[in-house]
């Protein structure tokens, strides 16, 4: 499997990684959720080259994760904003942050805490079943090939999963 062909794979994770699967893109998204919108601010905060930043931002715009919005007319200057599709990546970012807080923090603990605006309390992202509402872990989930893909993915899932 070649990196540039990921978006053609019969796997939602592979297709997603084609859009957000490199370190700079994830850090750009982190900064978007922190309110960063302008090219120069991304460049300064991340220390990434202009070429790489331009490439990643173009990709996120082309996939509809970000959109450009003018903030100055003459000369035209645009900022990058999260689209609805981009906002839907928030649980992914929170999940990665939670993993990092648990497994990558030093003796000082998590560097940033997340406060739920409604209740004012520190919160941690959790995953729940969309039907019954119960909290779930990897051990609570069984995967199956979707009916529309049966016969096309026989080799995709290891026999243990089926």
Tab-separated table of C-alpha atoms in Angstrom:
chain	number	residue	atom	x	y	z
A	1	UNK	CA	0.000	0.000	0.000
A	2	UNK	CA	1.468	3.327	-1.091
A	3	UNK	CA	0.923	6.463	0.979
A	4	UNK	CA	-0.432	8.420	-1.982
A	5	UNK	CA	-3.056	5.712	-2.614
A	6	UNK	CA	-4.476	5.619	0.922
A	7	UNK	CA	-7.606	7.552	-0.037
A	8	UNK	CA	-8.512	4.739	-2.444
A	9	UNK	CA	-8.315	1.923	0.107
A	10	UNK	CA	-11.437	0.024	1.233
A	11	UNK	CA	-10.813	1.147	4.809
A	12	UNK	CA	-12.219	4.250	6.483
A	13	UNK	CA	-9.142	4.610	8.679
A	14	UNK	CA	-6.796	4.515	5.675
A	15	UNK	CA	-8.943	7.071	3.841
A	16	UNK	CA	-8.935	9.310	6.909
A	17	UNK	CA	-5.167	9.022	7.283
A	18	UNK	CA	-4.823	10.196	3.683
A	19	UNK	CA	-6.255	13.516	4.902
A	20	UNK	CA	-5.021	13.910	8.503
A	21	UNK	CA	-2.364	11.248	8.934
A	22	UNK	CA	0.837	13.207	9.266
A	23	UNK	CA	2.266	15.112	12.202
A	24	UNK	CA	2.028	18.587	10.702
A	25	UNK	CA	-1.615	18.165	9.751
A	26	UNK	CA	-2.561	17.005	13.237
A	27	UNK	CA	-0.682	19.926	14.784
A	28	UNK	CA	-2.384	22.345	12.383
A	29	UNK	CA	-5.737	20.909	13.455
A	30	UNK	CA	-4.760	21.207	17.120
A	31	UNK	CA	-3.977	24.862	16.568
A	32	UNK	CA	-7.244	25.393	14.674
A	33	UNK	CA	-9.145	24.071	17.691
A	34	UNK	CA	-7.125	26.475	19.854
A	35	UNK	CA	-8.275	29.387	17.666
A	36	UNK	CA	-5.307	29.858	15.332
A	37	UNK	CA	-6.473	30.928	11.865
A	38	UNK	CA	-3.747	32.773	9.996
A	39	UNK	CA	-0.870	31.366	7.980
A	40	UNK	CA	1.801	33.410	9.760
A	41	UNK	CA	0.507	32.309	13.161
A	42	UNK	CA	0.632	28.630	12.142
A	43	UNK	CA	4.124	29.118	10.764
A	44	UNK	CA	5.382	30.845	13.900
A	45	UNK	CA	3.764	28.426	16.377
A	46	UNK	CA	4.729	25.230	14.555
A	47	UNK	CA	8.146	26.139	13.167
A	48	UNK	CA	7.209	24.354	9.944
A	49	UNK	CA	8.543	25.432	6.544
A	50	UNK	CA	6.280	27.608	4.400
A	51	UNK	CA	6.264	24.923	1.704
A	52	UNK	CA	5.074	22.161	4.042
A	53	UNK	CA	2.521	24.415	5.729
A	54	UNK	CA	1.138	25.567	2.374
A	55	UNK	CA	0.857	21.949	1.213
A	56	UNK	CA	-0.958	20.776	4.358
A	57	UNK	CA	-3.351	23.725	4.402
A	58	UNK	CA	-4.188	23.228	0.711
A	59	UNK	CA	-4.888	19.559	1.369
A	60	UNK	CA	-7.170	20.328	4.318
A	61	UNK	CA	-9.048	22.892	2.202
A	62	UNK	CA	-9.324	20.518	-0.775
A	63	UNK	CA	-10.846	17.814	1.441
A	64	UNK	CA	-13.254	20.316	2.995
A	65	UNK	CA	-11.791	20.117	6.514
A	66	UNK	CA	-10.887	23.814	6.461
A	67	UNK	CA	-12.169	26.690	4.378
A	68	UNK	CA	-10.650	30.072	3.620
A	69	UNK	CA	-12.399	33.201	4.822
A	70	UNK	CA	-11.252	36.709	3.866
A	71	UNK	CA	-10.320	38.972	6.740
A	72	UNK	CA	-8.809	41.812	4.640
A	73	UNK	CA	-9.777	43.081	1.179
A	74	UNK	CA	-6.742	45.053	-0.040
A	75	UNK	CA	-4.593	43.171	-0.382
A	76	UNK	CA	-6.760	40.095	-0.086
A	77	UNK	CA	-5.840	38.139	3.022
A	78	UNK	CA	-7.558	34.947	4.084
A	79	UNK	CA	-7.652	32.922	7.246
A	80	UNK	CA	-8.351	29.232	7.705
A	81	UNK	CA	-11.455	28.116	9.572
A	82	UNK	CA	-12.728	24.701	10.528
A	83	UNK	CA	-15.652	23.542	8.422
A	84	UNK	CA	-18.384	21.313	9.835
A	85	UNK	CA	-16.339	18.357	8.595
A	86	UNK	CA	-13.302	19.759	10.401
A	87	UNK	CA	-15.219	20.326	13.634
A	88	UNK	CA	-16.231	16.656	13.532
A	89	UNK	CA	-12.541	15.768	14.017
A	90	UNK	CA	-12.646	17.211	17.545
A	91	UNK	CA	-13.332	13.840	19.238
A	92	UNK	CA	-10.305	12.409	17.417
A	93	UNK	CA	-8.074	15.222	18.653
A	94	UNK	CA	-9.459	14.881	22.195
A	95	UNK	CA	-8.836	11.126	22.080
A	96	UNK	CA	-5.208	11.613	21.054
A	97	UNK	CA	-4.749	14.294	23.702
A	98	UNK	CA	-6.226	11.977	26.331
A	99	UNK	CA	-3.843	9.190	25.339
A	100	UNK	CA	-0.931	11.625	25.497
A	101	UNK	CA	-2.041	12.935	28.893
A	102	UNK	CA	-2.098	9.390	30.241
A	103	UNK	CA	0.975	7.907	28.595
A	104	UNK	CA	3.271	10.777	27.603
A	105	UNK	CA	3.039	13.275	30.482
A	106	UNK	CA	5.904	13.900	32.843
A	107	UNK	CA	5.731	14.332	36.617
A	108	UNK	CA	3.851	17.639	36.188
A	109	UNK	CA	0.901	15.847	34.566
A	110	UNK	CA	-1.149	16.980	31.610
A	111	UNK	CA	-0.043	20.377	30.264
A	112	UNK	CA	-3.596	21.491	29.384
A	113	UNK	CA	-6.911	20.656	30.972
A	114	UNK	CA	-10.278	20.716	29.230
A	115	UNK	CA	-13.211	22.354	31.011
A	116	UNK	CA	-16.774	21.511	30.001
A	117	UNK	CA	-18.457	24.896	29.573
A	118	UNK	CA	-21.890	23.651	30.690
A	119	UNK	CA	-20.874	22.283	34.089
A	120	UNK	CA	-17.552	24.069	34.602
A	121	UNK	CA	-15.738	20.843	35.462
A	122	UNK	CA	-12.544	19.334	34.098
A	123	UNK	CA	-13.493	16.622	31.629
A	124	UNK	CA	-11.921	13.756	29.708
A	125	UNK	CA	-13.138	12.399	26.394
A	126	UNK	CA	-14.866	9.019	26.483
A	127	UNK	CA	-16.450	6.848	23.824
A	128	UNK	CA	-20.038	5.702	24.173
A	129	UNK	CA	-22.304	3.446	22.133
A	130	UNK	CA	-24.515	5.569	19.873
A	131	UNK	CA	-27.484	3.266	20.567
A	132	UNK	CA	-27.461	2.365	24.276
A	133	UNK	CA	-25.190	5.125	25.611
A	134	UNK	CA	-22.880	2.801	27.566
A	135	UNK	CA	-19.158	3.586	27.700
A	136	UNK	CA	-17.167	1.284	25.414
A	137	UNK	CA	-13.584	0.122	24.960
A	138	UNK	CA	-11.918	-1.853	22.178
A	139	UNK	CA	-12.818	-5.094	23.954
A	140	UNK	CA	-16.527	-4.227	23.723
A	141	UNK	CA	-16.587	-4.021	19.923
A	142	UNK	CA	-16.876	-6.685	17.230
A	143	UNK	CA	-16.206	-5.734	13.596
A	144	UNK	CA	-17.914	-7.170	10.549
A	145	UNK	CA	-17.734	-6.431	6.834
A	146	UNK	CA	-20.678	-4.242	5.796
A	147	UNK	CA	-23.254	-5.962	3.594
A	148	UNK	CA	-22.429	-3.666	0.665
A	149	UNK	CA	-18.741	-4.706	0.872
A	150	UNK	CA	-19.182	-8.454	1.343
A	151	UNK	CA	-17.191	-10.435	-1.192
A	152	UNK	CA	-14.797	-7.509	-1.666
A	153	UNK	CA	-13.009	-7.552	1.682
A	154	UNK	CA	-12.624	-11.249	2.447
A	155	UNK	CA	-8.898	-10.825	3.035
A	156	UNK	CA	-9.125	-7.493	4.829
A	157	UNK	CA	-10.276	-8.652	8.258
A	158	UNK	CA	-8.117	-11.194	10.067
A	159	UNK	CA	-10.038	-14.404	10.762
A	160	UNK	CA	-9.886	-13.635	14.522
A	161	UNK	CA	-12.053	-10.536	13.957
A	162	UNK	CA	-14.772	-12.334	11.996
